[in-house]
CSV table of C-alpha atoms in Angstrom, one decimal:
chain,number,residue,atom,x,y,z
A,1,UNK,CA,-58.2,120.4,303.7
A,2,UNK,CA,-58.3,119.1,307.3
A,3,UNK,CA,-59.3,121.6,310.0
A,4,UNK,CA,-61.1,124.8,309.1
A,5,UNK,CA,-63.9,124.5,306.6
A,6,UNK,CA,-64.6,127.2,304.0
A,7,UNK,CA,-68.4,127.1,304.6
A,8,UNK,CA,-70.9,125.9,307.2
A,9,UNK,CA,-73.0,124.5,304.3
A,10,UNK,CA,-72.2,123.6,300.7
A,11,UNK,CA,-75.1,122.7,298.4
A,12,UNK,CA,-74.3,120.8,295.2
A,13,UNK,CA,-77.1,121.6,292.8
A,14,UNK,CA,-79.0,124.8,292.0
A,15,UNK,CA,-82.4,123.4,291.5
A,16,UNK,CA,-85.6,123.8,293.6
A,17,UNK,CA,-84.5,121.8,296.6
A,18,UNK,CA,-80.9,123.0,296.7
A,19,UNK,CA,-81.7,126.7,296.4
A,20,UNK,CA,-84.5,126.4,299.0
A,21,UNK,CA,-82.1,124.8,301.4
A,22,UNK,CA,-79.2,127.2,300.7
A,23,UNK,CA,-81.4,130.4,301.1
A,24,UNK,CA,-83.1,129.1,304.3
A,25,UNK,CA,-79.7,128.2,305.9
A,26,UNK,CA,-78.2,131.6,304.9
A,27,UNK,CA,-81.2,133.4,306.4
A,28,UNK,CA,-80.7,131.5,309.6
A,29,UNK,CA,-77.0,132.6,309.9
A,30,UNK,CA,-75.0,129.9,308.1
A,31,UNK,CA,-72.2,130.7,305.7
A,32,UNK,CA,-73.4,129.0,302.6
A,33,UNK,CA,-72.2,128.2,299.0
A,34,UNK,CA,-74.1,126.7,296.1
A,35,UNK,CA,-72.3,125.0,293.2
A,36,UNK,CA,-74.3,124.3,290.0
A,37,UNK,CA,-73.4,123.2,286.5
A,38,UNK,CA,-75.6,122.2,283.6
A,39,UNK,CA,-74.1,119.6,281.3
A,40,UNK,CA,-75.5,120.4,277.9
A,41,UNK,CA,-77.9,117.8,276.5
A,42,UNK,CA,-76.7,115.5,273.6
A,43,UNK,CA,-78.5,118.0,271.4
A,44,UNK,CA,-76.4,120.9,272.9
A,45,UNK,CA,-79.3,122.5,274.9
A,46,UNK,CA,-78.1,124.3,278.0
A,47,UNK,CA,-79.8,126.6,280.5
A,48,UNK,CA,-79.3,128.7,283.6
A,49,UNK,CA,-79.7,128.5,287.4
A,50,UNK,CA,-82.9,127.0,288.8
A,51,UNK,CA,-82.8,123.3,287.9
A,52,UNK,CA,-85.3,121.1,286.0
A,53,UNK,CA,-88.5,122.7,287.2
A,54,UNK,CA,-87.6,126.3,286.2
A,55,UNK,CA,-85.8,125.5,282.9
A,56,UNK,CA,-87.0,122.2,281.4
A,57,UNK,CA,-89.9,121.1,283.6
A,58,UNK,CA,-92.9,122.5,285.5
A,59,UNK,CA,-92.7,126.1,284.4
A,60,UNK,CA,-92.2,125.9,280.6
A,61,UNK,CA,-94.5,122.8,280.6
A,62,UNK,CA,-97.4,124.6,282.3
A,63,UNK,CA,-97.0,127.7,280.0
A,64,UNK,CA,-97.1,125.6,276.8
A,65,UNK,CA,-100.0,123.6,278.3
A,66,UNK,CA,-101.8,126.9,278.8
A,67,UNK,CA,-101.0,127.8,275.1
A,68,UNK,CA,-102.7,124.5,274.1
A,69,UNK,CA,-105.7,125.1,276.3
A,70,UNK,CA,-106.1,128.6,274.8
A,71,UNK,CA,-106.4,126.9,271.4
A,72,UNK,CA,-109.4,124.9,272.7
A,73,UNK,CA,-111.0,128.0,274.1
A,74,UNK,CA,-110.7,129.7,270.8
A,75,UNK,CA,-112.6,126.8,269.2
A,76,UNK,CA,-115.2,127.2,272.0
A,77,UNK,CA,-115.5,131.0,271.4
A,78,UNK,CA,-118.0,131.0,268.5
A,79,UNK,CA,-120.5,129.0,270.8
A,80,UNK,CA,-120.3,132.0,273.2
A,81,UNK,CA,-120.9,134.6,270.5
A,82,UNK,CA,-117.3,135.5,269.6
A,83,UNK,CA,-116.8,135.9,265.9
A,84,UNK,CA,-113.3,134.4,265.4
A,85,UNK,CA,-111.8,134.4,262.0
A,86,UNK,CA,-110.8,131.0,260.7
A,87,UNK,CA,-108.3,129.4,260.4
A,88,UNK,CA,-106.6,130.4,263.7
A,89,UNK,CA,-102.9,129.6,263.3
A,90,UNK,CA,-100.3,129.0,266.1
A,91,UNK,CA,-96.8,130.5,265.9
A,92,UNK,CA,-94.4,128.2,267.7
A,93,UNK,CA,-91.5,130.6,267.4
A,94,UNK,CA,-93.4,133.4,269.1
A,95,UNK,CA,-94.6,131.2,271.9
A,96,UNK,CA,-91.2,129.7,272.5
A,97,UNK,CA,-89.5,133.1,272.6
A,98,UNK,CA,-92.0,134.3,275.2
A,99,UNK,CA,-91.7,131.2,277.4
A,100,UNK,CA,-87.9,131.2,277.1
A,101,UNK,CA,-87.6,134.9,278.0
A,102,UNK,CA,-89.7,134.3,281.1
A,103,UNK,CA,-87.5,131.3,282.1
A,104,UNK,CA,-84.4,133.5,281.7
A,105,UNK,CA,-86.0,136.1,284.0
A,106,UNK,CA,-86.4,133.4,286.6
A,107,UNK,CA,-82.7,132.4,286.2
A,108,UNK,CA,-81.7,136.0,286.9
A,109,UNK,CA,-84.1,136.2,289.8
A,110,UNK,CA,-82.5,133.2,291.5
A,111,UNK,CA,-79.0,134.7,291.0
A,112,UNK,CA,-80.2,137.9,292.7
A,113,UNK,CA,-81.9,136.1,295.6
A,114,UNK,CA,-78.6,134.2,296.3
A,115,UNK,CA,-76.7,137.5,296.3
A,116,UNK,CA,-79.3,139.2,298.5
A,117,UNK,CA,-79.0,136.4,301.1
A,118,UNK,CA,-75.2,136.4,300.8
A,119,UNK,CA,-75.0,132.9,299.4
A,120,UNK,CA,-71.8,132.4,297.3
A,121,UNK,CA,-72.6,130.9,293.9
A,122,UNK,CA,-70.2,128.9,291.9
A,123,UNK,CA,-70.9,127.8,288.3
A,124,UNK,CA,-68.7,124.8,288.5
A,125,UNK,CA,-69.1,121.0,288.0
A,126,UNK,CA,-68.5,119.4,291.4
A,127,UNK,CA,-67.0,116.0,292.4
A,128,UNK,CA,-66.0,114.8,295.9
A,129,UNK,CA,-62.3,114.7,296.9
A,130,UNK,CA,-63.2,113.5,300.4
A,131,UNK,CA,-66.1,113.7,302.8
A,132,UNK,CA,-65.6,117.4,303.5
A,133,UNK,CA,-64.2,118.6,300.2
A,134,UNK,CA,-65.3,119.0,296.6
A,135,UNK,CA,-63.4,119.9,293.5
A,136,UNK,CA,-65.2,122.2,291.1
A,137,UNK,CA,-64.3,122.6,287.4
A,138,UNK,CA,-65.4,125.6,285.4
A,139,UNK,CA,-66.4,125.4,281.7
A,140,UNK,CA,-62.9,126.6,280.9
A,141,UNK,CA,-61.2,123.8,282.9
A,142,UNK,CA,-60.2,125.8,286.0
A,143,UNK,CA,-60.3,123.9,289.2
A,144,UNK,CA,-61.5,125.1,292.6
A,145,UNK,CA,-61.4,123.3,296.0
A,146,UNK,CA,-64.2,124.0,298.4
A,147,UNK,CA,-64.8,122.5,301.8
A,148,UNK,CA,-67.7,122.6,304.2
A,149,UNK,CA,-68.9,121.3,307.6
A,150,UNK,CA,-72.1,120.0,306.0
A,151,UNK,CA,-72.8,119.1,302.4
A,152,UNK,CA,-76.2,118.7,300.7
A,153,UNK,CA,-76.5,116.9,297.4
A,154,UNK,CA,-79.4,118.2,295.4
A,155,UNK,CA,-78.3,117.4,291.8
A,156,UNK,CA,-81.7,116.0,290.6
A,157,UNK,CA,-81.9,113.9,287.5
A,158,UNK,CA,-81.8,114.0,283.7
A,159,UNK,CA,-83.9,112.2,281.0
A,160,UNK,CA,-82.9,108.7,280.0
A,161,UNK,CA,-81.8,107.8,276.5
A,162,UNK,CA,-82.4,104.3,275.1
A,163,UNK,CA,-78.8,104.0,273.9
A,164,UNK,CA,-79.3,100.4,272.8
A,165,UNK,CA,-81.6,101.7,270.0
A,166,UNK,CA,-79.8,102.7,266.8
A,167,UNK,CA,-80.0,106.4,266.2
A,168,UNK,CA,-81.7,107.2,269.5
A,169,UNK,CA,-79.0,109.5,270.8
A,170,UNK,CA,-78.0,111.0,267.4
A,171,UNK,CA,-81.5,111.9,266.2
A,172,UNK,CA,-83.8,112.0,269.2
A,173,UNK,CA,-84.6,114.7,271.8
A,174,UNK,CA,-85.9,114.7,275.3
A,175,UNK,CA,-87.7,117.1,277.7
A,176,UNK,CA,-84.3,118.8,278.1
A,177,UNK,CA,-84.7,120.1,274.5
A,178,UNK,CA,-88.4,120.4,273.6
A,179,UNK,CA,-89.0,123.7,275.5
A,180,UNK,CA,-85.9,125.3,274.0
A,181,UNK,CA,-86.7,124.6,270.3
A,182,UNK,CA,-86.7,127.7,268.2
A,183,UNK,CA,-88.9,126.1,265.5
A,184,UNK,CA,-91.9,123.8,265.7
A,185,UNK,CA,-91.1,120.1,266.2
A,186,UNK,CA,-93.7,119.3,263.5
A,187,UNK,CA,-95.0,115.7,263.3
A,188,UNK,CA,-93.8,114.1,266.5
A,189,UNK,CA,-93.4,110.6,267.9
A,190,UNK,CA,-93.3,110.6,271.7
A,191,UNK,CA,-91.8,107.4,273.1
A,192,UNK,CA,-92.9,106.5,276.6
A,193,UNK,CA,-96.0,106.5,278.8
A,194,UNK,CA,-94.7,108.6,281.7
A,195,UNK,CA,-96.4,111.8,282.8
A,196,UNK,CA,-93.7,113.7,280.9
A,197,UNK,CA,-94.6,111.7,277.8
A,198,UNK,CA,-98.3,112.3,278.0
A,199,UNK,CA,-98.0,116.0,279.0
A,200,UNK,CA,-95.7,116.7,276.0
A,201,UNK,CA,-97.9,114.7,273.6
A,202,UNK,CA,-101.0,116.5,275.0
A,203,UNK,CA,-99.7,120.0,274.4
A,204,UNK,CA,-98.2,119.2,271.0
A,205,UNK,CA,-101.6,117.9,269.9
A,206,UNK,CA,-103.3,120.9,271.4
A,207,UNK,CA,-101.0,123.2,269.4
A,208,UNK,CA,-102.2,121.5,266.2
A,209,UNK,CA,-99.3,119.1,265.6
A,210,UNK,CA,-99.6,115.5,264.4
A,211,UNK,CA,-98.6,113.6,267.5
A,212,UNK,CA,-98.2,109.9,268.2
A,213,UNK,CA,-97.4,108.2,271.6
A,214,UNK,CA,-95.6,104.9,271.5
A,215,UNK,CA,-96.2,102.9,274.7
A,216,UNK,CA,-94.6,99.6,275.6
A,217,UNK,CA,-96.9,98.8,278.5
A,218,UNK,CA,-99.3,100.8,280.7
A,219,UNK,CA,-99.7,104.6,280.9
A,220,UNK,CA,-98.7,106.6,284.0
A,221,UNK,CA,-97.2,103.7,286.0
A,222,UNK,CA,-97.5,104.3,289.7
A,223,UNK,CA,-100.7,106.3,289.3
A,224,UNK,CA,-104.3,105.0,289.6
A,225,UNK,CA,-104.8,102.9,286.5
A,226,UNK,CA,-108.5,103.6,286.0
A,227,UNK,CA,-107.7,107.3,286.0
A,228,UNK,CA,-104.7,106.7,283.7
A,229,UNK,CA,-106.9,104.9,281.2
A,230,UNK,CA,-109.3,107.8,281.2
A,231,UNK,CA,-106.5,110.3,280.6
A,232,UNK,CA,-105.3,108.5,277.5
A,233,UNK,CA,-108.9,108.0,276.3
A,234,UNK,CA,-109.5,111.7,276.3
A,235,UNK,CA,-106.2,112.4,274.6
A,236,UNK,CA,-107.1,110.0,271.8
A,237,UNK,CA,-110.5,111.7,271.4
A,238,UNK,CA,-108.6,115.0,270.9
A,239,UNK,CA,-106.4,113.6,268.2
A,240,UNK,CA,-103.4,112.1,269.8
A,241,UNK,CA,-102.6,108.7,268.3
A,242,UNK,CA,-101.4,105.8,270.5
A,243,UNK,CA,-99.3,102.9,269.4
A,244,UNK,CA,-99.8,100.4,272.3
A,245,UNK,CA,-97.5,97.5,273.1
A,246,UNK,CA,-94.9,98.7,270.7
A,247,UNK,CA,-91.1,99.3,271.1
A,248,UNK,CA,-88.8,101.2,268.7
A,249,UNK,CA,-85.8,99.4,267.3
A,250,UNK,CA,-84.2,101.9,265.0
A,251,UNK,CA,-84.2,105.6,264.1
A,252,UNK,CA,-82.7,106.6,260.7
A,253,UNK,CA,-82.4,110.1,259.1
A,254,UNK,CA,-83.7,110.3,255.6
A,255,UNK,CA,-82.1,112.5,252.9
A,256,UNK,CA,-84.9,115.1,253.4
A,257,UNK,CA,-84.1,115.4,257.1
A,258,UNK,CA,-87.2,113.4,258.2
A,259,UNK,CA,-86.7,110.6,260.7
A,260,UNK,CA,-87.8,107.0,259.8
A,261,UNK,CA,-88.6,105.0,262.9
A,262,UNK,CA,-88.8,101.2,262.9
A,263,UNK,CA,-90.7,99.5,265.7
A,264,UNK,CA,-92.0,96.1,266.8
A,265,UNK,CA,-95.6,95.4,267.7
A,266,UNK,CA,-95.2,93.2,270.8
A,267,UNK,CA,-98.6,91.8,270.3
A,268,UNK,CA,-98.3,90.6,266.7
A,269,UNK,CA,-94.5,90.4,266.5
A,270,UNK,CA,-94.7,92.4,263.3
A,271,UNK,CA,-92.2,95.2,262.4
A,272,UNK,CA,-93.6,98.6,261.3
A,273,UNK,CA,-92.2,101.9,260.1
A,274,UNK,CA,-93.2,105.5,260.2
A,275,UNK,CA,-91.8,108.9,259.3
A,276,UNK,CA,-91.7,111.8,261.8
A,277,UNK,CA,-90.1,115.2,262.0
A,278,UNK,CA,-89.1,114.8,265.7
A,279,UNK,CA,-88.7,111.8,268.0
A,280,UNK,CA,-89.0,112.7,271.7
A,281,UNK,CA,-87.8,110.2,274.3
A,282,UNK,CA,-89.8,110.2,277.6
A,283,UNK,CA,-88.9,106.9,279.0
A,284,UNK,CA,-87.8,107.9,282.5
A,285,UNK,CA,-85.0,109.8,284.3
A,286,UNK,CA,-81.7,108.9,285.8
A,287,UNK,CA,-80.1,110.6,288.9
A,288,UNK,CA,-77.2,113.0,288.4
A,289,UNK,CA,-74.7,111.0,290.5
A,290,UNK,CA,-72.3,109.5,288.0
A,291,UNK,CA,-69.8,112.4,287.9
A,292,UNK,CA,-69.9,113.2,291.7
A,293,UNK,CA,-67.3,110.6,292.7
A,294,UNK,CA,-69.5,109.7,295.6
A,295,UNK,CA,-67.2,106.8,296.5
A,296,UNK,CA,-64.4,109.3,297.5
A,297,UNK,CA,-66.7,110.4,300.3
A,298,UNK,CA,-68.1,107.0,301.2
A,299,UNK,CA,-71.7,107.8,300.1
A,300,UNK,CA,-73.8,104.7,299.3
A,301,UNK,CA,-76.2,104.5,296.4
A,302,UNK,CA,-78.9,102.1,295.4
A,303,UNK,CA,-77.5,99.5,293.0
A,304,UNK,CA,-80.6,99.5,291.0
A,305,UNK,CA,-81.5,103.2,290.6
A,306,UNK,CA,-78.1,104.8,291.4
A,307,UNK,CA,-79.9,107.2,293.7
A,308,UNK,CA,-78.4,108.1,297.0
A,309,UNK,CA,-79.6,106.2,300.0
A,310,UNK,CA,-81.0,108.4,302.8
A,311,UNK,CA,-82.8,108.0,306.1
A,312,UNK,CA,-85.9,109.9,307.3
A,313,UNK,CA,-83.8,113.0,308.1
A,314,UNK,CA,-82.2,113.0,304.5
A,315,UNK,CA,-78.9,111.8,306.0
A,316,UNK,CA,-76.7,109.6,303.7
A,317,UNK,CA,-74.3,107.0,304.8
A,318,UNK,CA,-72.0,109.8,305.8
A,319,UNK,CA,-73.4,111.7,308.9
A,320,UNK,CA,-72.7,115.3,307.7
A,321,UNK,CA,-73.7,114.7,304.0
A,322,UNK,CA,-77.4,114.9,303.0
A,323,UNK,CA,-79.4,114.3,299.8
A,324,UNK,CA,-82.7,115.8,298.9
A,325,UNK,CA,-85.1,115.8,295.9
A,326,UNK,CA,-84.9,113.6,292.9
A,327,UNK,CA,-81.4,112.4,293.6
A,328,UNK,CA,-82.5,110.7,296.8
A,329,UNK,CA,-83.8,107.1,296.9
A,330,UNK,CA,-87.5,106.7,297.6
A,331,UNK,CA,-88.5,110.3,297.3
A,332,UNK,CA,-91.2,111.6,295.0
A,333,UNK,CA,-89.8,113.5,292.0
A,334,UNK,CA,-91.7,116.7,292.7
A,335,UNK,CA,-90.5,120.2,293.1
A,336,UNK,CA,-92.6,121.1,296.2
A,337,UNK,CA,-91.4,118.1,298.2
A,338,UNK,CA,-87.8,119.0,297.4
A,339,UNK,CA,-88.3,122.6,298.4
A,340,UNK,CA,-90.0,121.7,301.7
A,341,UNK,CA,-87.4,119.0,302.5
A,342,UNK,CA,-84.6,121.5,301.8
A,343,UNK,CA,-86.1,124.1,304.1
A,344,UNK,CA,-86.7,121.7,306.9
A,345,UNK,CA,-83.2,120.3,306.6
A,346,UNK,CA,-81.7,123.8,306.8
A,347,UNK,CA,-83.7,124.5,310.0
A,348,UNK,CA,-82.5,121.3,311.6
A,349,UNK,CA,-78.9,122.1,310.7
A,350,UNK,CA,-79.3,125.5,312.3
A,351,UNK,CA,-80.9,124.1,315.4
A,352,UNK,CA,-84.2,125.9,314.7
A,353,UNK,CA,-86.4,122.8,314.4
A,354,UNK,CA,-86.5,119.0,314.7
A,355,UNK,CA,-89.3,118.7,312.1
A,356,UNK,CA,-88.6,116.1,309.3
A,357,UNK,CA,-90.3,116.0,305.9
A,358,UNK,CA,-93.6,114.0,305.8
A,359,UNK,CA,-93.8,112.4,302.3
A,360,UNK,CA,-97.3,110.9,302.8
A,361,UNK,CA,-100.3,112.4,301.1
A,362,UNK,CA,-98.4,114.6,298.8
A,363,UNK,CA,-100.7,116.0,296.1
A,364,UNK,CA,-99.7,116.2,292.4
A,365,UNK,CA,-101.2,116.9,289.0
A,366,UNK,CA,-100.5,115.6,285.5
A,367,UNK,CA,-101.1,118.5,283.1
A,368,UNK,CA,-102.5,116.5,280.3
A,369,UNK,CA,-105.3,118.1,278.1
A,370,UNK,CA,-107.8,116.9,280.7
A,371,UNK,CA,-105.8,117.4,283.9
A,372,UNK,CA,-105.5,114.6,286.4
A,373,UNK,CA,-105.0,115.6,290.1
A,374,UNK,CA,-104.5,113.1,292.9
A,375,UNK,CA,-103.5,112.9,296.5
A,376,UNK,CA,-103.0,109.9,298.7
A,377,UNK,CA,-103.4,106.3,297.7
A,378,UNK,CA,-104.6,104.9,294.3
A,379,UNK,CA,-107.4,102.4,294.4
A,380,UNK,CA,-104.8,99.6,293.7
A,381,UNK,CA,-102.5,100.8,296.5
A,382,UNK,CA,-105.4,101.1,299.0
A,383,UNK,CA,-106.6,97.5,298.4
A,384,UNK,CA,-103.1,96.1,298.5
A,385,UNK,CA,-102.4,97.9,301.8
A,386,UNK,CA,-105.8,97.5,303.6
A,387,UNK,CA,-107.5,94.6,301.7
A,388,UNK,CA,-110.3,94.9,299.2
A,389,UNK,CA,-112.9,94.1,301.8
A,390,UNK,CA,-111.8,97.1,303.9
A,391,UNK,CA,-111.9,99.7,301.1
A,392,UNK,CA,-114.8,101.7,299.8
A,393,UNK,CA,-114.6,103.8,296.7
A,394,UNK,CA,-117.1,106.6,295.9
A,395,UNK,CA,-117.2,107.9,292.4
A,396,UNK,CA,-119.0,109.9,289.8
A,397,UNK,CA,-118.8,111.1,286.2
A,398,UNK,CA,-119.7,114.8,285.8
A,399,UNK,CA,-120.0,117.5,283.2
A,400,UNK,CA,-118.2,120.8,283.8
A,401,UNK,CA,-120.5,123.8,283.2
A,402,UNK,CA,-117.9,125.2,280.8
A,403,UNK,CA,-118.3,122.1,278.5
A,404,UNK,CA,-122.1,122.5,278.1
A,405,UNK,CA,-122.6,125.6,275.8
A,406,UNK,CA,-119.5,124.6,273.8
A,407,UNK,CA,-120.9,121.1,273.4
A,408,UNK,CA,-117.7,119.5,274.6
A,409,UNK,CA,-117.5,115.8,275.3
A,410,UNK,CA,-117.2,115.1,279.1
A,411,UNK,CA,-117.1,111.3,278.9
A,412,UNK,CA,-113.8,111.2,280.8
A,413,UNK,CA,-114.6,113.8,283.5
A,414,UNK,CA,-114.5,111.6,286.5
A,415,UNK,CA,-113.8,111.8,290.3
A,416,UNK,CA,-113.3,109.0,292.8
A,417,UNK,CA,-112.6,109.0,296.5
A,418,UNK,CA,-110.9,106.0,298.1
A,419,UNK,CA,-111.8,105.5,301.7
A,420,UNK,CA,-111.6,102.9,304.5
A,421,UNK,CA,-114.9,101.1,304.7
A,422,UNK,CA,-115.2,101.3,308.5
A,423,UNK,CA,-116.9,104.5,309.8
A,424,UNK,CA,-116.1,107.4,309.8
A,425,UNK,CA,-114.4,106.2,306.6
A,426,UNK,CA,-111.0,107.9,306.6
A,427,UNK,CA,-110.2,109.3,303.1
A,428,UNK,CA,-107.2,107.4,301.7
A,429,UNK,CA,-107.0,109.0,298.3
A,430,UNK,CA,-108.7,111.5,296.0
A,431,UNK,CA,-108.5,111.4,292.2
A,432,UNK,CA,-109.9,114.1,290.0
A,433,UNK,CA,-110.0,114.2,286.2
A,434,UNK,CA,-111.1,117.5,284.7
A,435,UNK,CA,-110.4,121.2,284.2
A,436,UNK,CA,-108.1,122.9,286.7
A,437,UNK,CA,-107.4,119.7,288.5
A,438,UNK,CA,-104.4,121.1,290.3
A,439,UNK,CA,-106.4,123.9,291.9
A,440,UNK,CA,-109.1,121.4,293.0
A,441,UNK,CA,-106.7,118.8,294.3
A,442,UNK,CA,-104.6,121.4,296.3
A,443,UNK,CA,-107.6,122.4,298.3
A,444,UNK,CA,-108.8,118.9,299.2
A,445,UNK,CA,-105.2,117.9,300.0
A,446,UNK,CA,-105.2,120.0,303.1
A,447,UNK,CA,-108.3,118.1,304.4
A,448,UNK,CA,-106.8,114.7,303.6
A,449,UNK,CA,-103.5,115.7,305.2
A,450,UNK,CA,-105.5,116.5,308.4
A,451,UNK,CA,-107.2,113.2,308.4
A,452,UNK,CA,-110.5,114.0,306.8
A,453,UNK,CA,-113.2,111.4,306.7
A,454,UNK,CA,-115.8,110.7,304.0
A,455,UNK,CA,-118.5,112.0,306.3
A,456,UNK,CA,-116.7,115.3,306.8
A,457,UNK,CA,-116.2,115.8,303.0
A,458,UNK,CA,-120.0,115.1,302.5
A,459,UNK,CA,-120.7,117.8,305.1
A,460,UNK,CA,-118.6,120.3,303.2
A,461,UNK,CA,-120.6,122.9,301.4
A,462,UNK,CA,-119.6,123.2,297.8
A,463,UNK,CA,-119.0,126.4,295.8
A,464,UNK,CA,-121.5,126.6,293.0
A,465,UNK,CA,-121.1,126.3,290.1
A,466,UNK,CA,-117.7,124.6,290.1
A,467,UNK,CA,-116.1,121.3,289.3
A,468,UNK,CA,-114.7,121.1,292.8
A,469,UNK,CA,-118.1,121.0,294.4
A,470,UNK,CA,-118.6,117.6,292.6
A,471,UNK,CA,-116.2,116.1,295.1
A,472,UNK,CA,-118.6,116.9,298.0
A,473,UNK,CA,-121.4,115.1,296.1
A,474,UNK,CA,-119.8,111.6,295.7
A,475,UNK,CA,-122.7,109.5,297.0
A,476,UNK,CA,-122.4,106.4,294.8
A,477,UNK,CA,-120.3,103.5,296.0
A,478,UNK,CA,-118.3,101.8,293.3
A,479,UNK,CA,-118.6,98.4,295.1
A,480,UNK,CA,-122.4,98.4,295.7
A,481,UNK,CA,-123.7,101.1,293.5
A,482,UNK,CA,-125.7,102.4,296.5
A,483,UNK,CA,-125.9,105.9,298.0
A,484,UNK,CA,-124.7,105.5,301.6
A,485,UNK,CA,-126.6,108.6,302.7
A,486,UNK,CA,-130.0,107.0,301.9
A,487,UNK,CA,-131.6,105.4,304.9
A,488,UNK,CA,-131.3,101.6,304.9
A,489,UNK,CA,-128.4,101.5,302.5
């Protein structure tokens, strides 16, 4: 395969980052191919083009989260004069069919977009032959050799199974399966404390299902821990049960089809058992690098995470091979960052720009029943980086107007802004817990990205009546309890 290459750019992986990179490069004049192949989950679940976000992540998750929120609104409705006949029942099959049909429409849309941009699409499982060539194998076993001047790896990751636990693989499911279930999962045990675990547990509870979360340690590791505690407090108040400091040791299938789970309470050392209809593993993700034969191309990976090592320009240990998105070491596992990184990489490859992706101050939201949006540093990160004496935190509990007439509990609705103490008090991080957190956080993320100070936020006029305006009212210092806008304080 020395000499002429088949393509200017070959993208391995048809998820958010890979598709964005391929389409941008093609639009700028490159000859581009995308190879994508979905290995079925251990339960046999498979899906189409578009990657995790479209098929088994952000999109179906947000839609089912919305279904759960609607259930809460129906319970609020009588307070606003609506005569709603009780009981109001939820039909999982009907919801699942609607969500899955929408996802399939997105799969088709991606195929059409590639065709429109003259990007060649191959539904093949790729592995490296050498640093310019990959071998792709179809579902039927047919092999295809493809070569390219530049190669981008954007294969993402898949959920991790605790294979050391008896019955975990045979009887458990993951986020790869939950959105494609035809029937309700019923009484569910969610194992893990990641955002995936809490989001799934939250919408299952919201849909009226008996749901338990088993946590070994802390919730939402890597996020602000005060906010994380409030997230789980609210979930518990809505009916989600939490088994804290517990680890499962065995899953057995009973004659009636139910799953008997045995676990150890790490605090007491006692063994306990419970019966569930479904066990959902949400204990982390692993990069899709194992079948790529990266060693044939000389691509280096992290010995710990198995993710691909890259520099600031997404370049791997091989100068013409790049990695973007979840498969790259040290990158946030977020769709929008992968998309932007892919587009910027394509522009650099085409000589249109020198801009590189800035991974600082990237906003995100955890779509738990009470949503948690954040951008920038957590309180813990700010103090570790700048020193406790140089950090000021402004905070407030608040009550959304929507919660008042319906008499909802707003005990966990909370906002905090983490700032440098020295004037003008640069904003280091914003954390918002409440309705529509993603919409609120997205707006303030622009200001923080542009270097907003606490003083500037306080001079921002709020939109009334909204939850977002509460951010511009954060007058109370967490450290001193004083209002800095009051003379003499």
